[in-house]
């Protein structure tokens, strides 16, 4: 799954030591979509290496690829939204390239390309005889005895 939006919150990283004795780190981020009714999603990135490589900053436009998983703990279920890939998104270049890989964004030259025009659409050939979308209904003698309201 994927979701595009702007980073509106960066939560404190959490870390610890697993039962195997290895160190772990996870950090949560909140993005907000740009729909008519914006939605917010809190996702996690697991692993110190990924956190450093993505280097997510407040206000950035991102495309987040994630998995949703549910876990049970003491009879209650909890959802986890874990990002497995994060790409920066430049709205100005959206039509030309799409998402850019998660690397520090450098200043890009202004886009002076001409606007893209839609290709003319082909019109269907006229049909000599109009066709009905459904065949005419035929009533059976058995159907007449059933007077259903639907």
Coordinates of N, CA, C and O in Angstrom, one line a residue:
X1 N 0.8 -1.2 0.0 CA 0.0 0.0 0.0 C 0.9 1.2 0.0 O 2.0 1.2 0.4
X2 N 0.3 2.3 -0.4 CA 1.1 3.6 -0.4 C 0.2 4.7 -0.1 O -1.1 4.7 -0.3
X3 N 0.7 5.8 0.4 CA 0.0 7.0 0.7 C 0.9 8.2 0.6 O 2.1 8.1 0.9
X4 N 0.4 9.3 0.0 CA 1.2 10.5 -0.2 C 0.6 11.6 0.7 O -0.5 11.8 0.9
X5 N 1.6 12.3 1.3 CA 1.2 13.4 2.1 C 2.4 14.2 2.6 O 3.5 14.0 2.3
X6 N 2.0 15.2 3.5 CA 3.1 16.1 4.1 C 3.3 15.7 5.5 O 2.4 15.4 6.3
X7 N 4.5 15.7 6.0 CA 4.9 15.3 7.3 C 4.4 16.5 8.3 O 4.8 17.6 8.1
X8 N 3.6 16.1 9.2 CA 3.1 17.1 10.2 C 3.5 16.9 11.6 O 3.4 17.8 12.4
X9 N 4.1 15.7 11.9 CA 4.6 15.5 13.2 C 5.7 14.4 13.2 O 5.6 13.5 12.4
X10 N 6.7 14.6 14.0 CA 7.8 13.6 14.1 C 7.9 13.3 15.6 O 8.1 14.2 16.4
X11 N 7.6 12.0 15.9 CA 7.6 11.6 17.3 C 9.0 11.2 17.8 O 9.9 10.9 16.9
X12 N 9.2 11.1 19.1 CA 10.5 10.8 19.6 C 10.8 9.3 19.2 O 10.0 8.4 19.3
X13 N 12.1 9.0 18.9 CA 12.5 7.6 18.6 C 12.4 6.8 19.9 O 12.7 7.3 21.0
X14 N 12.1 5.5 19.7 CA 12.2 4.6 20.9 C 13.2 3.5 20.5 O 13.4 3.2 19.4
X15 N 13.9 3.1 21.5 CA 14.9 2.0 21.3 C 14.9 1.1 22.5 O 14.4 1.3 23.5
X16 N 15.6 0.0 22.3 CA 15.7 -1.0 23.3 C 16.6 -2.2 22.9 O 17.3 -2.1 21.9
X17 N 16.6 -3.2 23.7 CA 17.4 -4.4 23.4 C 16.4 -5.6 23.3 O 15.6 -5.8 24.2
X18 N 16.6 -6.4 22.2 CA 15.7 -7.5 22.0 C 16.1 -8.7 22.9 O 17.1 -8.6 23.6
X19 N 15.2 -9.7 23.0 CA 15.5 -10.9 23.8 C 16.8 -11.6 23.3 O 17.5 -12.3 24.1
X20 N 17.2 -11.4 22.1 CA 18.4 -12.0 21.5 C 19.6 -11.2 21.9 O 20.7 -11.5 21.5
X21 N 19.4 -10.0 22.4 CA 20.5 -9.1 22.8 C 20.9 -8.1 21.7 O 22.0 -7.4 21.9
X22 N 20.2 -7.9 20.7 CA 20.5 -6.9 19.7 C 19.7 -5.6 19.9 O 18.6 -5.7 20.4
X23 N 20.4 -4.5 19.6 CA 19.7 -3.2 19.8 C 18.7 -3.0 18.7 O 19.0 -3.3 17.5
X24 N 17.6 -2.3 19.0 CA 16.6 -1.9 18.0 C 16.2 -0.4 18.2 O 16.4 0.1 19.3
X25 N 15.7 0.2 17.1 CA 15.2 1.6 17.2 C 14.1 1.7 16.2 O 14.1 1.2 15.1
X26 N 13.0 2.4 16.7 CA 11.9 2.7 15.9 C 11.4 4.1 16.1 O 11.6 4.7 17.2
X27 N 10.9 4.8 15.0 CA 10.5 6.2 15.2 C 9.2 6.3 14.4 O 9.0 5.7 13.3
X28 N 8.2 7.1 14.9 CA 6.9 7.3 14.3 C 6.9 8.7 13.7 O 7.4 9.6 14.2
X29 N 6.1 8.8 12.6 CA 5.9 10.0 11.8 C 4.4 10.1 11.5 O 3.8 9.1 11.3
X30 N 3.9 11.3 11.4 CA 2.5 11.5 11.0 C 2.5 12.3 9.7 O 3.2 13.3 9.6
X31 N 1.8 11.8 8.7 CA 1.6 12.5 7.5 C 0.1 12.8 7.3 O -0.7 12.1 7.8
X32 N -0.2 13.9 6.5 CA -1.5 14.3 6.2 C -1.7 14.4 4.7 O -0.9 15.0 4.0
X33 N -2.8 13.8 4.2 CA -3.0 13.8 2.8 C -3.6 15.1 2.3 O -3.9 16.0 3.2
X34 N -3.7 15.3 1.0 CA -4.1 16.6 0.5 C -5.5 16.4 -0.2 O -5.8 17.1 -1.1
X35 N -6.4 15.6 0.3 CA -7.7 15.4 -0.2 C -8.6 16.5 0.3 O -8.3 17.3 1.1
X36 N -9.9 16.4 -0.2 CA -10.9 17.4 0.2 C -11.1 17.3 1.7 O -11.2 18.3 2.4
X37 N -11.1 16.1 2.3 CA -11.2 15.8 3.7 C -9.9 15.1 4.1 O -9.8 13.9 4.0
X38 N -8.8 15.9 4.5 CA -7.5 15.3 4.7 C -7.5 14.2 5.8 O -8.2 14.4 6.8
X39 N -6.7 13.2 5.6 CA -6.6 12.1 6.5 C -5.2 12.1 7.1 O -4.3 12.5 6.4
X40 N -5.0 11.7 8.3 CA -3.7 11.6 8.9 C -3.4 10.2 9.2 O -4.3 9.4 9.5
X41 N -2.1 9.8 9.0 CA -1.7 8.5 9.3 C -0.4 8.5 10.0 O 0.6 9.2 9.6
X42 N -0.3 7.7 11.1 CA 1.0 7.6 11.8 C 1.6 6.3 11.4 O 1.0 5.2 11.5
X43 N 2.8 6.4 10.9 CA 3.6 5.2 10.5 C 4.9 5.1 11.2 O 5.4 6.1 11.7
X44 N 5.4 3.9 11.2 CA 6.7 3.7 11.9 C 7.8 3.3 10.9 O 7.5 2.6 9.9
X45 N 9.0 3.7 11.2 CA 10.2 3.2 10.5 C 11.0 2.4 11.5 O 11.4 3.0 12.6
X46 N 11.3 1.2 11.2 CA 12.1 0.3 12.1 C 13.5 0.2 11.6 O 13.8 -0.1 10.5
X47 N 14.4 0.5 12.5 CA 15.9 0.3 12.2 C 16.6 1.6 12.1 O 16.2 2.5 11.4
X48 N 17.7 1.7 12.8 CA 18.5 2.9 12.9 C 19.0 3.3 11.5 O 19.1 4.5 11.1
X49 N 19.5 2.3 10.7 CA 20.0 2.6 9.4 C 19.0 3.2 8.5 O 19.3 4.2 7.8
X50 N 17.8 2.7 8.5 CA 16.7 3.3 7.7 C 16.4 4.7 8.1 O 16.2 5.6 7.3
X51 N 16.3 4.9 9.4 CA 16.0 6.2 10.0 C 17.0 7.3 9.5 O 16.7 8.4 9.1
X52 N 18.3 6.9 9.5 CA 19.4 7.8 9.1 C 19.3 8.0 7.6 O 19.5 9.1 7.1
X53 N 19.0 6.9 6.8 CA 19.0 7.1 5.3 C 17.8 7.9 4.8 O 18.0 8.7 3.9
X54 N 16.7 7.7 5.5 CA 15.5 8.5 5.0 C 15.6 9.9 5.5 O 15.1 10.8 4.8
X55 N 16.1 10.2 6.7 CA 16.3 11.5 7.2 C 15.1 12.4 7.0 O 15.1 13.5 6.4
X56 N 13.9 12.0 7.5 CA 12.6 12.7 7.3 C 12.6 13.9 8.1 O 12.9 13.9 9.3
X57 N 12.2 15.0 7.5 CA 12.1 16.3 8.1 C 10.7 16.8 8.1 O 9.9 16.4 7.3
X58 N 10.4 17.7 9.0 CA 9.0 18.3 9.2 C 8.6 19.1 7.9 O 9.5 19.8 7.3
X59 N 7.4 18.9 7.4 CA 6.9 19.6 6.3 C 7.2 19.0 4.9 O 6.8 19.5 3.9
X60 N 8.0 17.9 4.9 CA 8.4 17.3 3.6 C 7.2 16.6 3.0 O 6.3 16.1 3.7
X61 N 7.1 16.6 1.6 CA 6.1 15.8 0.9 C 6.7 14.4 0.7 O 7.8 14.3 0.1
X62 N 6.0 13.4 1.1 CA 6.5 12.0 1.0 C 5.4 11.1 0.4 O 4.2 11.3 0.4
X63 N 6.0 10.0 -0.3 CA 5.1 8.9 -0.6 C 5.6 7.8 0.2 O 6.8 7.4 0.2
X64 N 4.7 7.2 1.1 CA 5.1 6.2 2.0 C 4.5 4.9 1.6 O 3.3 4.8 1.3
X65 N 5.3 3.9 1.4 CA 4.9 2.5 1.1 C 4.9 1.7 2.4 O 6.0 1.7 3.1
X66 N 3.8 1.1 2.7 CA 3.7 0.5 4.1 C 2.9 -0.8 4.0 O 2.2 -1.1 3.1
X67 N 3.0 -1.5 5.1 CA 2.2 -2.7 5.4 C 1.5 -2.5 6.7 O 2.0 -1.8 7.6
X68 N 0.3 -3.0 6.8 CA -0.5 -3.0 8.0 C -0.6 -4.4 8.6 O -0.9 -5.3 7.9
X69 N -0.3 -4.4 9.9 CA -0.4 -5.7 10.6 C -1.0 -5.5 11.9 O -0.9 -4.5 12.6
X70 N -1.8 -6.5 12.4 CA -2.4 -6.5 13.7 C -1.8 -7.5 14.6 O -1.4 -8.6 14.2
X71 N -1.7 -7.1 15.9 CA -1.1 -8.0 16.9 C -2.0 -8.1 18.1 O -2.6 -7.1 18.4
X72 N -2.0 -9.2 18.7 CA -2.8 -9.3 20.0 C -1.9 -9.2 21.2 O -0.8 -9.7 21.2
X73 N -2.4 -8.5 22.2 CA -1.6 -8.3 23.4 C -2.7 -8.3 24.5 O -3.5 -7.4 24.6
X74 N -2.6 -9.3 25.4 CA -3.5 -9.4 26.6 C -5.0 -9.2 26.2 O -5.7 -8.5 26.8
X75 N -5.4 -9.9 25.1 CA -6.8 -10.0 24.7 C -7.2 -8.8 23.9 O -8.4 -8.7 23.5
X76 N -6.3 -7.8 23.6 CA -6.7 -6.7 22.8 C -5.8 -6.7 21.5 O -4.7 -7.2 21.5
X77 N -6.4 -6.1 20.4 CA -5.7 -6.1 19.2 C -5.2 -4.7 18.8 O -6.0 -3.8 19.1
X78 N -4.0 -4.6 18.3 CA -3.4 -3.3 18.0 C -2.9 -3.4 16.5 O -2.3 -4.4 16.1
X79 N -3.1 -2.3 15.8 CA -2.6 -2.2 14.4 C -1.3 -1.6 14.4 O -1.0 -0.7 15.2
X80 N -0.5 -2.0 13.5 CA 0.9 -1.5 13.3 C 1.0 -1.1 11.8 O 0.8 -1.9 10.9
X81 N 1.4 0.1 11.5 CA 1.6 0.6 10.1 C 3.1 0.8 10.0 O 3.6 1.8 10.5
X82 N 3.8 -0.1 9.3 CA 5.2 -0.1 9.2 C 5.6 0.2 7.8 O 5.3 -0.5 6.9
X83 N 6.4 1.3 7.7 CA 6.8 1.8 6.3 C 8.0 0.9 5.9 O 8.9 0.7 6.7
X84 N 8.0 0.5 4.7 CA 9.2 -0.3 4.2 C 9.9 0.5 3.1 O 11.0 0.1 2.7
X85 N 9.3 1.6 2.6 CA 10.0 2.4 1.7 C 9.4 3.8 1.8 O 8.2 4.0 1.9
X86 N 10.3 4.8 1.7 CA 9.8 6.2 1.8 C 10.5 7.0 0.6 O 11.7 6.9 0.4
X87 N 9.7 7.7 -0.2 CA 10.2 8.5 -1.3 C 9.8 10.0 -1.1 O 8.6 10.2 -0.6
X88 N 10.6 10.9 -1.4 CA 10.3 12.3 -1.4 C 9.5 12.6 -2.6 O 9.7 12.0 -3.7
X89 N 8.5 13.5 -2.5 CA 7.6 13.8 -3.6 C 7.7 15.3 -3.8 O 7.5 16.1 -2.9
X90 N 8.0 15.7 -5.1 CA 8.1 17.1 -5.5 C 6.8 17.4 -6.3 O 6.7 17.0 -7.4
X91 N 5.8 18.2 -5.7 CA 4.6 18.4 -6.4 C 4.8 19.1 -7.8 O 4.1 19.0 -8.7
X92 N 5.9 20.0 -7.9 CA 6.1 20.7 -9.1 C 6.5 19.8 -10.2 O 6.2 20.0 -11.4
X93 N 7.2 18.7 -9.9 CA 7.6 17.8 -10.9 C 6.8 16.5 -11.0 O 7.1 15.5 -11.6
X94 N 5.6 16.6 -10.4 CA 4.7 15.4 -10.3 C 4.4 14.8 -11.7 O 4.3 13.7 -11.9
X95 N 4.0 15.7 -12.6 CA 3.6 15.3 -13.9 C 4.8 14.7 -14.7 O 4.6 13.8 -15.6
X96 N 6.0 15.2 -14.5 CA 7.1 14.8 -15.3 C 7.8 13.5 -14.8 O 8.0 12.6 -15.6
X97 N 8.0 13.4 -13.5 CA 8.8 12.3 -13.0 C 8.1 11.4 -12.0 O 8.4 10.2 -11.9
X98 N 7.3 11.9 -11.1 CA 6.7 11.2 -10.1 C 7.6 11.3 -8.8 O 8.4 12.2 -8.7
X99 N 7.5 10.3 -7.9 CA 8.2 10.4 -6.7 C 9.7 10.3 -6.9 O 10.2 9.6 -7.9
X100 N 10.5 10.9 -6.1 CA 11.9 10.9 -6.2 C 12.4 10.0 -5.0 O 11.8 10.0 -4.0
X101 N 13.5 9.2 -5.2 CA 14.0 8.4 -4.1 C 14.4 9.2 -2.9 O 14.7 10.4 -2.9
X102 N 14.3 8.6 -1.7 CA 14.5 9.3 -0.4 C 16.0 9.6 -0.3 O 16.8 8.8 0.2
X103 N 16.3 10.8 -0.7 CA 17.7 11.4 -0.6 C 17.5 12.8 -0.3 O 16.4 13.4 -0.6
X104 N 18.5 13.5 0.2 CA 18.3 14.9 0.4 C 17.9 15.7 -0.8 O 18.5 15.5 -1.9
X105 N 16.9 16.5 -0.7 CA 16.4 17.2 -1.9 C 17.3 18.4 -2.2 O 17.6 19.2 -1.3
X106 N 17.7 18.5 -3.4 CA 18.5 19.6 -3.8 C 17.6 20.6 -4.6 O 16.7 20.2 -5.3
X107 N 18.0 21.9 -4.7 CA 17.3 22.8 -5.4 C 17.3 22.5 -6.9 O 18.4 22.2 -7.5
X108 N 16.1 22.4 -7.5 CA 16.0 22.0 -8.9 C 15.7 23.2 -9.7 O 15.1 24.2 -9.3
X109 N 16.2 23.3 -11.0 CA 15.8 24.4 -11.8 C 14.3 24.4 -12.1 O 13.6 23.4 -12.0
X110 N 13.8 25.6 -12.3 CA 12.3 25.8 -12.6 C 12.0 25.0 -13.8 O 12.7 25.0 -14.8
X111 N 10.8 24.5 -13.8 CA 10.3 23.7 -15.0 C 9.7 24.6 -16.0 O 8.7 25.3 -15.8
X112 N 10.4 24.7 -17.2 CA 9.9 25.6 -18.2 C 9.3 24.8 -19.4 O 9.1 25.4 -20.5
X113 N 9.0 23.6 -19.2 CA 8.5 22.7 -20.3 C 7.0 23.2 -20.6 O 6.3 23.7 -19.7
X114 N 6.7 23.0 -21.8 CA 5.3 23.3 -22.3 C 4.3 22.4 -21.6 O 4.6 21.2 -21.3
X115 N 3.1 22.8 -21.4 CA 2.1 22.0 -20.8 C 1.8 20.8 -21.7 O 1.8 20.9 -22.9
X116 N 1.5 19.7 -21.1 CA 1.1 18.5 -21.8 C -0.3 18.6 -22.3 O -1.2 18.9 -21.5
X117 N -0.6 18.3 -23.6 CA -1.9 18.3 -24.1 C -2.4 16.9 -24.3 O -1.7 16.0 -24.7
X118 N -3.7 16.7 -24.1 CA -4.3 15.4 -24.2 C -4.5 15.1 -25.7 O -4.8 16.0 -26.5
X119 N -4.3 13.9 -26.0 CA -4.5 13.4 -27.4 C -6.0 13.4 -27.7 O -6.8 13.1 -26.8
X120 N -6.3 13.6 -29.0 CA -7.8 13.6 -29.3 C -8.3 12.2 -29.1 O -7.6 11.2 -29.4
X121 N -9.5 12.1 -28.7 CA -10.1 10.7 -28.5 C -10.8 10.3 -29.7 O -11.4 11.1 -30.4
X122 N -10.8 9.0 -30.0 CA -11.5 8.5 -31.1 C -13.0 8.3 -30.8 O -13.3 7.8 -29.7
X123 N -13.9 8.7 -31.7 CA -15.3 8.5 -31.5 C -15.7 7.2 -32.0 O -15.3 6.7 -33.1
X124 N -16.6 6.5 -31.3 CA -17.1 5.2 -31.8 C -17.9 5.4 -33.1 O -18.6 6.4 -33.3
X125 N -17.9 4.4 -33.9 CA -18.7 4.4 -35.1 C -20.1 4.3 -34.8 O -20.5 3.7 -33.9
X126 N -21.0 5.1 -35.6 CA -22.4 5.0 -35.4 C -23.0 3.6 -35.6 O -22.5 2.9 -36.5
X127 N -24.0 3.3 -34.8 CA -24.6 1.9 -34.9 C -25.9 2.1 -35.6 O -26.7 3.0 -35.3
X128 N -26.2 1.2 -36.6 CA -27.4 1.3 -37.3 C -28.6 1.0 -36.5 O -29.7 1.6 -36.6
X129 N -28.5 0.0 -35.6 CA -29.6 -0.4 -34.9 C -29.3 -0.3 -33.4 O -28.4 -0.9 -32.9
X130 N -30.1 0.5 -32.7 CA -29.8 0.7 -31.2 C -30.1 -0.6 -30.5 O -31.0 -1.4 -30.8
X131 N -29.3 -0.9 -29.5 CA -29.4 -2.1 -28.8 C -29.9 -1.8 -27.3 O -29.4 -0.8 -26.8
X132 N -30.7 -2.6 -26.8 CA -31.2 -2.3 -25.4 C -30.2 -2.9 -24.4 O -29.5 -3.9 -24.7
X133 N -30.0 -2.2 -23.3 CA -29.0 -2.6 -22.4 C -29.3 -4.0 -21.7 O -28.4 -4.7 -21.4
X134 N -30.6 -4.3 -21.6 CA -31.0 -5.5 -21.0 C -32.1 -6.1 -21.8 O -32.9 -5.4 -22.4
X135 N -32.2 -7.4 -21.9 CA -33.3 -8.0 -22.6 C -34.7 -7.7 -21.9 O -34.7 -7.5 -20.7
X136 N -35.8 -7.7 -22.7 CA -37.1 -7.4 -22.0 C -37.4 -8.5 -21.0 O -37.1 -9.7 -21.2
X137 N -38.0 -8.1 -19.9 CA -38.4 -9.0 -18.8 C -39.6 -9.9 -19.3 O -40.5 -9.4 -19.9
X138 N -39.5 -11.1 -18.9 CA -40.7 -12.0 -19.3 C -41.2 -12.5 -17.9 O -40.5 -13.1 -17.1
X139 N -42.5 -12.4 -17.8 CA -43.1 -12.9 -16.5 C -43.5 -14.3 -16.6 O -44.1 -14.7 -17.6
X140 N -43.2 -15.1 -15.6 CA -43.7 -16.5 -15.5 C -44.9 -16.5 -14.7 O -45.2 -15.7 -13.9
X141 N -45.6 -17.6 -14.9 CA -46.9 -17.8 -14.1 C -46.5 -17.9 -12.6 O -47.2 -17.5 -11.7
X142 N -45.4 -18.5 -12.3 CA -45.0 -18.7 -10.9 C -44.6 -17.4 -10.3 O -44.8 -17.1 -9.1
X143 N -44.0 -16.4 -11.1 CA -43.6 -15.1 -10.5 C -44.8 -14.3 -10.2 O -44.7 -13.4 -9.3
X144 N -46.0 -14.5 -10.8 CA -47.1 -13.7 -10.5 C -47.7 -13.9 -9.2 O -48.3 -13.0 -8.5
X145 N -47.5 -15.1 -8.6 CA -48.0 -15.5 -7.3 C -47.2 -14.8 -6.2 O -47.6 -14.6 -5.1
X146 N -45.9 -14.5 -6.5 CA -45.0 -13.9 -5.5 C -45.1 -12.4 -5.7 O -44.7 -11.9 -6.8
X147 N -45.6 -11.7 -4.8 CA -45.7 -10.2 -4.9 C -44.7 -9.6 -3.9 O -45.1 -9.1 -2.8
X148 N -43.5 -9.6 -4.3 CA -42.4 -9.1 -3.4 C -42.3 -7.6 -3.7 O -42.4 -7.2 -4.8
X149 N -42.0 -6.8 -2.6 CA -41.8 -5.4 -2.8 C -40.5 -5.0 -3.5 O -40.3 -3.8 -3.7
X150 N -39.6 -5.9 -3.8 CA -38.4 -5.5 -4.4 C -38.1 -6.3 -5.6 O -38.6 -7.2 -6.0

